[in-house]
XYZ file of N, CA and C in Angstrom:
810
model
N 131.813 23.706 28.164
C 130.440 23.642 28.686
C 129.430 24.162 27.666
N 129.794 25.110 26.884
C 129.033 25.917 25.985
C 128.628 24.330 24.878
N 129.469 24.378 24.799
C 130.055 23.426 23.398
C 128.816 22.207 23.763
N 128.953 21.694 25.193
C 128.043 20.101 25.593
C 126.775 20.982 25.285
N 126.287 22.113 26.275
C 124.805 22.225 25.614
C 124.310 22.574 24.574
N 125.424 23.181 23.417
C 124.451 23.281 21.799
C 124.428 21.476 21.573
N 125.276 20.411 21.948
C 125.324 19.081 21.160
C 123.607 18.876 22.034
N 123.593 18.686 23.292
C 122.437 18.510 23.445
C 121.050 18.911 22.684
N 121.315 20.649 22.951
C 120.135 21.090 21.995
C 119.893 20.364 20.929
N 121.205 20.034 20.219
C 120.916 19.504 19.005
C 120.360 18.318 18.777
N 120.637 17.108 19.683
C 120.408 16.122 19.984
C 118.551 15.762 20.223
N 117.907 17.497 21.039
C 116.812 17.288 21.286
C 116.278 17.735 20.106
N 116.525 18.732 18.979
C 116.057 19.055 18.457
C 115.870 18.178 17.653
N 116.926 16.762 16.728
C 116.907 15.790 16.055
C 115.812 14.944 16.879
N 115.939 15.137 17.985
C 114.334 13.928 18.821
C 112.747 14.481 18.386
N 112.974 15.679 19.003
C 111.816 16.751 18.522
C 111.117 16.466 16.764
N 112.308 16.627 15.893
C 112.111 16.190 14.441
C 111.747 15.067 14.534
N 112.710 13.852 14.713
C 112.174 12.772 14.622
C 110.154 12.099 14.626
N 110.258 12.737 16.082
C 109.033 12.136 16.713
C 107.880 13.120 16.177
N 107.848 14.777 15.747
C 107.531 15.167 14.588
C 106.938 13.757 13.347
N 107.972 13.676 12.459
C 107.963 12.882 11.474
C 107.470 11.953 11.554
N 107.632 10.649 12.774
C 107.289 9.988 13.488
C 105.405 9.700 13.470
N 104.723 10.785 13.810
C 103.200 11.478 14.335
C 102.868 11.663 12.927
N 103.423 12.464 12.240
C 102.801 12.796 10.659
C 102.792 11.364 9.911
N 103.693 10.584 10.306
C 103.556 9.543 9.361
C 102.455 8.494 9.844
N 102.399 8.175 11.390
C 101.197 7.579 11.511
C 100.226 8.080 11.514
N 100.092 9.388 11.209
C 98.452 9.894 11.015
C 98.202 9.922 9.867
N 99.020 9.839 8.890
C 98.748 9.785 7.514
C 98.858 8.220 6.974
N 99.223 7.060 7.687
C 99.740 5.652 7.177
C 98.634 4.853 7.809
N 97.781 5.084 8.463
C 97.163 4.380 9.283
C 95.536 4.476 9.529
N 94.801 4.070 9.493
C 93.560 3.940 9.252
C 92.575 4.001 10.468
N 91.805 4.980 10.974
C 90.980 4.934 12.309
C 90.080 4.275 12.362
N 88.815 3.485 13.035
C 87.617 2.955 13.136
C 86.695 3.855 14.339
N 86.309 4.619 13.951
C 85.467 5.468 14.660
C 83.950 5.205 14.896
N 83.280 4.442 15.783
C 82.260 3.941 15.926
C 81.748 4.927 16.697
N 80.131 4.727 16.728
C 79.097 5.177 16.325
C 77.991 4.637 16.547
N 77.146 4.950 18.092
C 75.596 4.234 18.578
C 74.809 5.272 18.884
N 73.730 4.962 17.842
C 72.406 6.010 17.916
C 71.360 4.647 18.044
N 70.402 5.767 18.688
C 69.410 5.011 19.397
C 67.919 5.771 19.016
N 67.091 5.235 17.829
C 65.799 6.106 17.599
C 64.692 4.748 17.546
N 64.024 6.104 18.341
C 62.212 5.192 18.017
C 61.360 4.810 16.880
N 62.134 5.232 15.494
C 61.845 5.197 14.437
C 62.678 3.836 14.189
N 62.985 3.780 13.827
C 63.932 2.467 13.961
C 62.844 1.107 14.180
N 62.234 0.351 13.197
C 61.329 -1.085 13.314
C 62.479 -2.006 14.341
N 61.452 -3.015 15.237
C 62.401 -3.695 15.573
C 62.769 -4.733 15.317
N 62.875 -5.139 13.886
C 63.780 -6.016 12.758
C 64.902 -5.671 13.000
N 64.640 -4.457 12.824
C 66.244 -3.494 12.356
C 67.021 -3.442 13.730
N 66.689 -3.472 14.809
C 67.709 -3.050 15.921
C 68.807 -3.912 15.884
N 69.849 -3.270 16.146
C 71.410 -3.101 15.560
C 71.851 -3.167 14.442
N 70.937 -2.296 13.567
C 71.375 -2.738 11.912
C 72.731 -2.040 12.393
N 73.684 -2.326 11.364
C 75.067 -1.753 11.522
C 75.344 -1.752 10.153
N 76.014 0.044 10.132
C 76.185 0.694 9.030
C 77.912 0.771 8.906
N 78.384 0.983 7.504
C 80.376 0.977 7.677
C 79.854 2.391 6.457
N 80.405 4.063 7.375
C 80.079 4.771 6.247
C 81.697 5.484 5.628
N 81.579 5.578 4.736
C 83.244 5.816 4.229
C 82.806 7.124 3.542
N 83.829 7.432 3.237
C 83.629 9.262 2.521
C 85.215 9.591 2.160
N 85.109 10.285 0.676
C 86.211 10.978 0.405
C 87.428 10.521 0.358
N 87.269 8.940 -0.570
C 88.005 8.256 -0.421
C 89.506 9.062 -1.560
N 88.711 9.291 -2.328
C 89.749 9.960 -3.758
C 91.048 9.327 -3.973
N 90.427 8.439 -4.754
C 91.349 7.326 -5.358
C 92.667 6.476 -4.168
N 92.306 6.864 -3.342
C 93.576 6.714 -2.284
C 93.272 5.063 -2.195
N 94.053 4.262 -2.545
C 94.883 2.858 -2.254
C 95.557 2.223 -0.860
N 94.673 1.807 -0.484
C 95.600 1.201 0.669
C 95.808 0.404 1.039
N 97.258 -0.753 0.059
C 97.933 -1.622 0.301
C 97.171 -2.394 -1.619
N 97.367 -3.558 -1.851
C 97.022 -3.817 -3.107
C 95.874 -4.151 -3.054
N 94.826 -3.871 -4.257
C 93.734 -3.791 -4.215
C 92.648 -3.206 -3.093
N 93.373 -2.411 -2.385
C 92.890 -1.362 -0.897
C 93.244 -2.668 0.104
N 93.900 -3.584 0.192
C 93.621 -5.034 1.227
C 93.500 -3.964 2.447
N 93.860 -3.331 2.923
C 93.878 -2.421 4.211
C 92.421 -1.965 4.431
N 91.746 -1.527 3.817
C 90.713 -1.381 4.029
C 89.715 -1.978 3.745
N 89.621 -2.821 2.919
C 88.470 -4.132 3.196
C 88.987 -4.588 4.497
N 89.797 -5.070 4.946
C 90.358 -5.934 6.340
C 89.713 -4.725 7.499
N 89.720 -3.825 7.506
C 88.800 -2.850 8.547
C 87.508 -2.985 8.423
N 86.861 -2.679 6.942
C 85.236 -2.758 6.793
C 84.893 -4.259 6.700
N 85.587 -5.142 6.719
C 85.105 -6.831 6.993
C 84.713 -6.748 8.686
N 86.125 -6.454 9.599
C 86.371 -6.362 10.745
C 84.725 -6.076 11.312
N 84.711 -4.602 11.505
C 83.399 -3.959 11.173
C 81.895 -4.779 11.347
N 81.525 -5.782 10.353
C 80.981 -6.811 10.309
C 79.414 -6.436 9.865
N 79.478 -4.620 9.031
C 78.161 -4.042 8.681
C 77.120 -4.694 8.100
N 76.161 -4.521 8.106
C 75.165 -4.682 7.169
C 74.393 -4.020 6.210
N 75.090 -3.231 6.014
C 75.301 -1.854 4.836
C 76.762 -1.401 5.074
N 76.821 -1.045 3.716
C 78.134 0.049 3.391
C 77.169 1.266 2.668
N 77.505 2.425 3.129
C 77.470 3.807 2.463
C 78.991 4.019 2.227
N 78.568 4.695 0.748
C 79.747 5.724 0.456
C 79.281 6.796 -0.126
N 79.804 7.977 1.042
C 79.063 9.368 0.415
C 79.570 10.111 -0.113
N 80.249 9.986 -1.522
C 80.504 10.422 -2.324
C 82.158 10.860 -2.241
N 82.745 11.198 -3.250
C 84.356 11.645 -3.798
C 85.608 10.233 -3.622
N 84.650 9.357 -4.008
C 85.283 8.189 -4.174
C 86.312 8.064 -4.958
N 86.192 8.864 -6.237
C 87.729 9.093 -6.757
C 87.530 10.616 -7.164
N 88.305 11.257 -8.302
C 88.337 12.581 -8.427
C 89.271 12.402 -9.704
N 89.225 13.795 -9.968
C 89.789 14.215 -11.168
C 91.608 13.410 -11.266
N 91.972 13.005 -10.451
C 93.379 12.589 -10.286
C 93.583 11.236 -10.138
N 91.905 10.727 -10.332
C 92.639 9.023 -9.841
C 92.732 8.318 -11.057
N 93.523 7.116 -10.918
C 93.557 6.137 -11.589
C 92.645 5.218 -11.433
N 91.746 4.781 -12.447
C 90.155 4.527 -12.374
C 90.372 2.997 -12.297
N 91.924 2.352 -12.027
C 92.031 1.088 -11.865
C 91.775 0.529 -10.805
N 91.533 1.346 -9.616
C 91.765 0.684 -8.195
C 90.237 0.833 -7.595
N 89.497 1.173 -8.622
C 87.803 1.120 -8.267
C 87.315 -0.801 -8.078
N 87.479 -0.992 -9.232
C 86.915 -2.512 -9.615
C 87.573 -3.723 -8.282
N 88.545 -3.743 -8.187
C 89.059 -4.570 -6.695
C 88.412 -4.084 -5.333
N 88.319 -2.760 -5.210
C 87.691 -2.128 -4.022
C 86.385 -2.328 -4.193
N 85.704 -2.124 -4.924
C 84.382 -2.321 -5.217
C 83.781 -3.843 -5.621
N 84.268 -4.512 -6.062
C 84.198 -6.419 -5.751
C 84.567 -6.682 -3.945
N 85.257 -5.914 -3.682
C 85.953 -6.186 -2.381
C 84.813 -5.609 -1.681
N 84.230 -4.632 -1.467
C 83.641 -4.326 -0.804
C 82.115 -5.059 -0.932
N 81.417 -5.283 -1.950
C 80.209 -5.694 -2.173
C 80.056 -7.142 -1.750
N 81.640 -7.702 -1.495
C 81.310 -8.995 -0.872
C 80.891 -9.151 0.510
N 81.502 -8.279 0.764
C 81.045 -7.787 2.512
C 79.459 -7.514 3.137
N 79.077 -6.863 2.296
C 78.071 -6.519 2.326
C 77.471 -5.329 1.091
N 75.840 -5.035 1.218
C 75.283 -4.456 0.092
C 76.098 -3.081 -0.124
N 76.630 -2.628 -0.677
C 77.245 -1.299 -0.992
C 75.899 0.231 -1.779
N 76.123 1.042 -1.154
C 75.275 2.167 -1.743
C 76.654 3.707 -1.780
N 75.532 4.264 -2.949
C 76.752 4.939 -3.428
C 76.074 6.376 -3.660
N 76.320 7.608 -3.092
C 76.110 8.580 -3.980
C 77.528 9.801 -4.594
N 76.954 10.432 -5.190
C 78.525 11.174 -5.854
C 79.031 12.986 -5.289
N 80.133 13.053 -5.131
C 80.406 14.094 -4.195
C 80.983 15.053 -5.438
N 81.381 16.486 -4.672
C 81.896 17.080 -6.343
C 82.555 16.617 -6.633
N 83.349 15.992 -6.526
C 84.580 15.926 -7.292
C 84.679 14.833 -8.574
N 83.250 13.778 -8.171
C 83.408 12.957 -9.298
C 82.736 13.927 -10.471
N 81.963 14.859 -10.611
C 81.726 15.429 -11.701
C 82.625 16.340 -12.522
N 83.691 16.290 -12.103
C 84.900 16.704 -12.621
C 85.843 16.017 -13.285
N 85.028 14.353 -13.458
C 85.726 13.713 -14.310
C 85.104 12.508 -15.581
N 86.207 13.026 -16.862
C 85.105 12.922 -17.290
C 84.678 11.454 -17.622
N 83.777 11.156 -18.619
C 82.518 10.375 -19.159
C 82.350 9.528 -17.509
N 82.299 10.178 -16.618
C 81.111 9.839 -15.091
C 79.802 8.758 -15.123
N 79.166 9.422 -17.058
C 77.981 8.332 -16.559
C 78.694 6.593 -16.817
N 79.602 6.761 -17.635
C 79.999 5.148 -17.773
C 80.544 5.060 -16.544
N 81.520 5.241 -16.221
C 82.192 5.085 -14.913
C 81.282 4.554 -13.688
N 79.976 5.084 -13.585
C 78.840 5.042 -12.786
C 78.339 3.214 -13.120
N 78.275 3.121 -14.862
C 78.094 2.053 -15.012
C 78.627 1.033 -14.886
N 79.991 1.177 -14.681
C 80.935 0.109 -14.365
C 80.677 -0.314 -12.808
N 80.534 1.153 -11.896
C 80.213 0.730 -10.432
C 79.004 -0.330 -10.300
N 78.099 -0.104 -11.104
C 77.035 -0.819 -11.144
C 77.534 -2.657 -11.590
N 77.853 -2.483 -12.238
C 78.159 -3.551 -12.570
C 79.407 -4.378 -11.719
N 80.217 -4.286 -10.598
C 80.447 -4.197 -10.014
C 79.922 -4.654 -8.564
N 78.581 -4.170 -8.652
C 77.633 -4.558 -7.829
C 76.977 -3.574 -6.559
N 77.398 -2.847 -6.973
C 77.083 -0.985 -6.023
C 75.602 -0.552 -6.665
N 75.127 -0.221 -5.197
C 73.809 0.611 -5.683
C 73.946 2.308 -5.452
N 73.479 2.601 -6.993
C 74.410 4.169 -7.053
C 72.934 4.425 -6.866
N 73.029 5.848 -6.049
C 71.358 5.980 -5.959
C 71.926 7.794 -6.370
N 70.656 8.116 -7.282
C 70.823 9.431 -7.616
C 69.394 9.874 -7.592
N 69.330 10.442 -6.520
C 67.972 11.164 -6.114
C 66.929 10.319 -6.131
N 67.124 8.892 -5.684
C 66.280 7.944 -5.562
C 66.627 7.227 -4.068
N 65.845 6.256 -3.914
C 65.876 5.829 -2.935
C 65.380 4.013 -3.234
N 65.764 3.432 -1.950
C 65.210 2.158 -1.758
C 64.832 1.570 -0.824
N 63.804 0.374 -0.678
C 63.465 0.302 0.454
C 64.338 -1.378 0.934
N 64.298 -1.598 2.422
C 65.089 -2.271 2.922
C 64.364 -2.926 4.138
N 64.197 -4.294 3.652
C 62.830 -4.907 4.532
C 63.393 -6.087 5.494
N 63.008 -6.192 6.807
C 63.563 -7.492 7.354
C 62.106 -8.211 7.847
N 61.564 -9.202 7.327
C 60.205 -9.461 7.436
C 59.323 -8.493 7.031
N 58.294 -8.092 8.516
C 57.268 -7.344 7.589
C 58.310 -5.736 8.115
N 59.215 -5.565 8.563
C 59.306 -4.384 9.205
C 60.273 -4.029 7.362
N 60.271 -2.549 7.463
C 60.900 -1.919 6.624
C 61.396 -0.109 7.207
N 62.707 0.000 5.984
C 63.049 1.448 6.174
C 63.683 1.896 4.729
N 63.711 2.902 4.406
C 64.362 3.863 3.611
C 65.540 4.015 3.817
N 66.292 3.912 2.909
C 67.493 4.617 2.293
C 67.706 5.389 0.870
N 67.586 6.699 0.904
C 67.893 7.681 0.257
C 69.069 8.107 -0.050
N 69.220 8.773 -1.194
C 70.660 9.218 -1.441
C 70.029 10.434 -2.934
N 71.163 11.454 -2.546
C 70.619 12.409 -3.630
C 72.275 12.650 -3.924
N 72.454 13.166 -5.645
C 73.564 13.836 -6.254
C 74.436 15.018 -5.364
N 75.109 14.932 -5.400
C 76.058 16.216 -5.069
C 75.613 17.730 -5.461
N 75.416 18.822 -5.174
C 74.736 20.251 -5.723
C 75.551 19.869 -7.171
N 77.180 19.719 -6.899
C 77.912 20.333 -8.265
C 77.643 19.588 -9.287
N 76.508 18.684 -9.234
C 75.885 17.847 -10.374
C 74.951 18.375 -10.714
N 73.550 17.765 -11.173
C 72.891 17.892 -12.337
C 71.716 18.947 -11.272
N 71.499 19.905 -12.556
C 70.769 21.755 -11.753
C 69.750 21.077 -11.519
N 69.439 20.097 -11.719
C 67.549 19.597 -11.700
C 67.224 18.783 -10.369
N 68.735 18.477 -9.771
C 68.670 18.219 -7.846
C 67.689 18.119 -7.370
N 67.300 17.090 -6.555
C 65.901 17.313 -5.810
C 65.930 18.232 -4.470
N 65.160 18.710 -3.735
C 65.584 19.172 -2.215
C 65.171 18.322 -1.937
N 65.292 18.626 -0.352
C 65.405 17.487 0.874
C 63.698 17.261 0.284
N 62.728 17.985 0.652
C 61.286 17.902 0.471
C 60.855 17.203 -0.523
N 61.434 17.116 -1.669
C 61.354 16.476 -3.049
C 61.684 15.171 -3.141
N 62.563 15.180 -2.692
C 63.885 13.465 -2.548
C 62.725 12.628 -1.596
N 61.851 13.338 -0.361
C 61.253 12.171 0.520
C 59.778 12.012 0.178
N 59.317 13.296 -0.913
C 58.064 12.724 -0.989
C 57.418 11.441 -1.962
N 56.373 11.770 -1.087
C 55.726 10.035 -1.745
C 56.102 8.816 -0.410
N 57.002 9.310 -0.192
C 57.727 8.526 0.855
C 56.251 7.730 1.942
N 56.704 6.466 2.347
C 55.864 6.188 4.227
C 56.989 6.890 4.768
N 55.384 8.090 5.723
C 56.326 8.385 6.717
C 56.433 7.800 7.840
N 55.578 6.812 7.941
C 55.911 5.522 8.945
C 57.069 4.969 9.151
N 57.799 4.888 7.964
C 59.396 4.293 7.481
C 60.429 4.882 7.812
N 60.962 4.328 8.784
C 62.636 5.526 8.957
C 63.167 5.707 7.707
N 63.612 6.939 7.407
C 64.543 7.486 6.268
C 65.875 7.885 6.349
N 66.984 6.948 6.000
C 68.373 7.377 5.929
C 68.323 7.646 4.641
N 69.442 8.902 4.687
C 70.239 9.640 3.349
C 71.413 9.720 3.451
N 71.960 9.357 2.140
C 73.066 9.308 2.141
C 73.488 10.714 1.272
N 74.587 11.905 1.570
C 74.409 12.950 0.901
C 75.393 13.367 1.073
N 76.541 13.984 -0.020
C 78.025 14.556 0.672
C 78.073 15.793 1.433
N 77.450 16.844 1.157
C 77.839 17.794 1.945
C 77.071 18.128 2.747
N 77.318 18.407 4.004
C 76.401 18.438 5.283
C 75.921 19.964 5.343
N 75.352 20.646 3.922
C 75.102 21.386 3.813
C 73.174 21.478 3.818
N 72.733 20.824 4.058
C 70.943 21.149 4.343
C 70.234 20.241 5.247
N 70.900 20.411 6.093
C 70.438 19.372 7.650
C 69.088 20.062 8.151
N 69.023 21.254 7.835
C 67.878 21.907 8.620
C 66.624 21.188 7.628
N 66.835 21.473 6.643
C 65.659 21.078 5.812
C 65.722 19.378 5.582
N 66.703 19.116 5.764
C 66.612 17.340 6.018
C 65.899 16.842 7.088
N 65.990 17.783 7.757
C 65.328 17.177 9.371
C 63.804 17.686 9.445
N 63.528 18.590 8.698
C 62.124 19.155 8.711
C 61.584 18.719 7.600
N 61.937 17.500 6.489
C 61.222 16.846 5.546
C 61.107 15.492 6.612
N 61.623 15.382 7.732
C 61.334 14.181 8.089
C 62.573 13.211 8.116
N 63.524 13.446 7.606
C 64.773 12.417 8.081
C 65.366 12.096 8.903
N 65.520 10.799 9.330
C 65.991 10.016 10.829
C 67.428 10.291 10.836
N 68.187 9.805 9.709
C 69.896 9.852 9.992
C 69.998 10.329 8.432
N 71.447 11.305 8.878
C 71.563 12.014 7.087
C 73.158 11.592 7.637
N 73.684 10.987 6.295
C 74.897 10.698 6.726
C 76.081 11.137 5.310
N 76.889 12.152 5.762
C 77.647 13.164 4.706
C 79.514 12.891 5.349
N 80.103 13.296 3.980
C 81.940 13.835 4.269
C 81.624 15.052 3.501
N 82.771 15.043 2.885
C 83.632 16.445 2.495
C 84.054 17.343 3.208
N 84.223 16.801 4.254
C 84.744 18.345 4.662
C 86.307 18.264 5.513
N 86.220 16.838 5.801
C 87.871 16.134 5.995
C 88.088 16.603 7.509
N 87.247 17.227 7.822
C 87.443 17.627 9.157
C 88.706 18.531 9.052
N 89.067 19.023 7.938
C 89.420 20.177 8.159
C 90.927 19.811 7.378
N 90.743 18.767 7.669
C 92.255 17.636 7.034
C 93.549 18.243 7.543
N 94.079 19.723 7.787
C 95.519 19.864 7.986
C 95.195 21.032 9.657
N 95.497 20.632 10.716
C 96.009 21.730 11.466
C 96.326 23.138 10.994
N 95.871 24.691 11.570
C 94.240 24.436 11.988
C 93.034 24.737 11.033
N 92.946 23.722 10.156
C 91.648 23.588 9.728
C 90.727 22.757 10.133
N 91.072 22.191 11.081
C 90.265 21.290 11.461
C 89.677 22.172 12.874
N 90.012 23.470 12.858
C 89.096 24.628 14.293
C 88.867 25.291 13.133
N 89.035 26.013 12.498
C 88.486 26.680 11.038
C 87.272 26.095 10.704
N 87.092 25.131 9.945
C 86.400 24.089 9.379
C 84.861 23.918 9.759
N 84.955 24.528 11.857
C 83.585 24.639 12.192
C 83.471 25.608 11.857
N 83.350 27.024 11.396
C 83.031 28.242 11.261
C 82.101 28.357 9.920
N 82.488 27.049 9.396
C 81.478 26.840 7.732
C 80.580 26.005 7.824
N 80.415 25.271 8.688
C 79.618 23.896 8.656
C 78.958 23.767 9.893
N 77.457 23.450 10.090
C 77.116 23.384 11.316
C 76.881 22.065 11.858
N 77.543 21.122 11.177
C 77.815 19.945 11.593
C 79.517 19.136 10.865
N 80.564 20.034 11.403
C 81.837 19.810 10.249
C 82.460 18.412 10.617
N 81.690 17.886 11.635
C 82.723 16.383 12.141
C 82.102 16.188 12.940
N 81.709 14.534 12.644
C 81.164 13.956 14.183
C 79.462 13.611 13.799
N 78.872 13.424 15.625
C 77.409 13.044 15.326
C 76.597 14.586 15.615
N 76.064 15.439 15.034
C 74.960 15.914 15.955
C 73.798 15.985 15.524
N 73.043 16.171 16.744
C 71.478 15.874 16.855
C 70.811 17.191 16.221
N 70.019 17.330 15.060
C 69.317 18.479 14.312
C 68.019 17.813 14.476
N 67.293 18.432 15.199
C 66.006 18.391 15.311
C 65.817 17.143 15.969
N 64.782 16.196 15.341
C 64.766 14.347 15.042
C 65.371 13.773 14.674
N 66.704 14.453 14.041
C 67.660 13.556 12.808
C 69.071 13.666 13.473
N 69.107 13.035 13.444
C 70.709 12.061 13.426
C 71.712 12.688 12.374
N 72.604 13.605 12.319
C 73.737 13.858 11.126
C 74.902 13.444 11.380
N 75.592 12.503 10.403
C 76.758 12.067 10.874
C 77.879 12.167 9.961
N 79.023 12.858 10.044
C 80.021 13.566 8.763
C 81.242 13.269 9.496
N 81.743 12.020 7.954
C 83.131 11.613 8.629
C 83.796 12.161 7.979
N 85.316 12.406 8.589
C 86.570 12.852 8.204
C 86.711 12.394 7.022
N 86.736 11.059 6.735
C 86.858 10.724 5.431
C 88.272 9.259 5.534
N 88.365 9.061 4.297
C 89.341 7.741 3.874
C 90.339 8.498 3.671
N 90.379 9.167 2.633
C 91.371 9.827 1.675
C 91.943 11.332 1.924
N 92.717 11.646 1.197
C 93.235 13.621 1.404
C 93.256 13.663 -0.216
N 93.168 15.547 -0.148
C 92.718 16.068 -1.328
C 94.004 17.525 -0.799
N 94.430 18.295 -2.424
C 94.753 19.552 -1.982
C 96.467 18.462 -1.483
N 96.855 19.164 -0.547
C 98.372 18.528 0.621
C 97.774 17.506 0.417
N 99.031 16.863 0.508
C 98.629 15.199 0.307
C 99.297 14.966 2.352
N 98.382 15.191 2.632
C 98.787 15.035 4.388
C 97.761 15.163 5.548
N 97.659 14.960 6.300
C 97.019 15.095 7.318
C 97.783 15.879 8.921
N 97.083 16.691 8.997
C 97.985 17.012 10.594
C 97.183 16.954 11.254
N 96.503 16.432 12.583
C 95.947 16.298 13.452
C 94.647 16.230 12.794
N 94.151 15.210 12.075
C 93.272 14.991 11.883
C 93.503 13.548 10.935
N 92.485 12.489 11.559
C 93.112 11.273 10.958
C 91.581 10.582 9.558
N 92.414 10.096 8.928
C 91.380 8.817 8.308
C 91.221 7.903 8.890
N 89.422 7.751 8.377
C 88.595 6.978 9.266
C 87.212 6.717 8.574
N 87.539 5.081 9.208
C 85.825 4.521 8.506
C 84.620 4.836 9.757
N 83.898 4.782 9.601
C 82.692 5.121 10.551
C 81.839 3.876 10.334
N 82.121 2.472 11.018
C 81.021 1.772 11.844
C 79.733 2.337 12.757
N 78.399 2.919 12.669
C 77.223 3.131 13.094
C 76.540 1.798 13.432
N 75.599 1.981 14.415
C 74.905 0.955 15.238
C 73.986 1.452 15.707
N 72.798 1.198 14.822
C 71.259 2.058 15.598
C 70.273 1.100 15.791
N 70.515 1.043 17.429
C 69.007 0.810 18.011
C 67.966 1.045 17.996
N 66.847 0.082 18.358
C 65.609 0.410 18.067
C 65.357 0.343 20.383
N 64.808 2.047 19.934
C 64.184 2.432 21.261
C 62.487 2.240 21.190
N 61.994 1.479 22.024
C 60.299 1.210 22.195
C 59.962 2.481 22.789
């Protein structure tokens, strides 16, 4: 009798492992679509349902040849912008799997780009930048552009990463000159100056890095640094929205916390 219940134990414990292994591997093999409907009065009504595909923190991560896995999600999707807010690759990638992802993606739609730390950690960045360009990505570094459907128009902004160049604009700097008639999206990696994003006037600030914490429990940790570490929330007038991200950095793993593109959909409220 002794003997039948250690085989059992054992039996559950090999299930237990299994289905373990099982969970880690589809949270790490598999790709989320986490959508996303905001609704502002700023918003022209050209624009109602512009639809945004925002990616973050991809770091060199490949998925399937030439990423086919993830164009087949951000096609799906069906955006009319792509953001990518920055750590698109990093000090560790192989700078081959940019040019397919980045043809791949710009066919889809217009691509915008700003840079997170980690690309300044690798080096000659400004060519690399130029290749994105060429490519067909709009790298915006503390600039902005405007985005017109008839007579209606809006802003899209994007500023450098802090761990880039000391001469950074702030939030106040990056929008002036600006119509403030014009909704203003930013694109910005770290969801580190929402207060002052929202009090220069910005509608939606849209950031990663922070992976949501990427491994169990950092992903309950993770809020204790960030006052927006995952997800949508409302700061002031503005819209902040910080995805988990594409990619992992550090453990190459995920525990209860998955990759994910972020499809957005903002209405125009009268």
């Amino acid at each position: 009798e002794a003997a039948m219940r250690r085989r059992k134990t054992a039996v559950l414990l090999v299930l237990a492992a299994l289905l373990a292994a099982g969970f880690l591997l589809w949270g790490n093999c598999t790709l989320q679509t986490t959508e996303t409907a905001l609704v502002s009065p700023a918003l022209p009504p050209a624009f109602d349902g512009l639809r945004i595909v925002e990616l973050a923190d991809l770091h060199g991560r490949v998925f399937g040849r030439g990423s086919r896995r993830l164009l087949v999600a951000v096609r799906r999707a069906e955006p009319d912008l792509i953001c990518i807010d920055g750590d698109l690759f990093d000090e560790h990638t192989d700078l081959a799997m940019l040019p397919p992802l980045l043809r791949g993606l710009c066919a889809i739609a217009p691509v915008y780009y700003v840079t997170g730390n980690h690309e300044w950690r690798v080096p000659g960045l400004r060519g690399i930048l130029a290749q994105m360009r060429a490519c067909g990505v709009t790298v915006l570094q503390d600039d902005w552009r405007v985005l017109r459907r008839g007579e209606d128009a809006l802003v899209l902004a994007g500023t450098d990463d802090p761990c880039g160049p000391a001469e950074r604009k702030t939030p106040a700097e990056l929008v002036e000159g600006l119509d403030a008639g014009k909704p203003i999206l930013v694109l910005d990696h770290q969801p580190r100056e929402l207060e002052a994003l929202a009090a220069a006037g910005v509608d939606v600030d849209l950031c990663g890095h922070t992976h949501d914490g990427q491994m169990f429990p950092g992903n309950l940790t993770v809020q204790l640094f960030w006052e927006n570490a995952c997800g949508c929330l409302r700061v002031g007038s503005m819209h902040s929205i910080v995805t988990s991200g594409v990619g992992l950095f550090g453990p190459n793993m995920r525990v209860a916390t998955r990759a994910e593109i972020c499809p957005i959909t903002i209405h125009f409220m009268s």
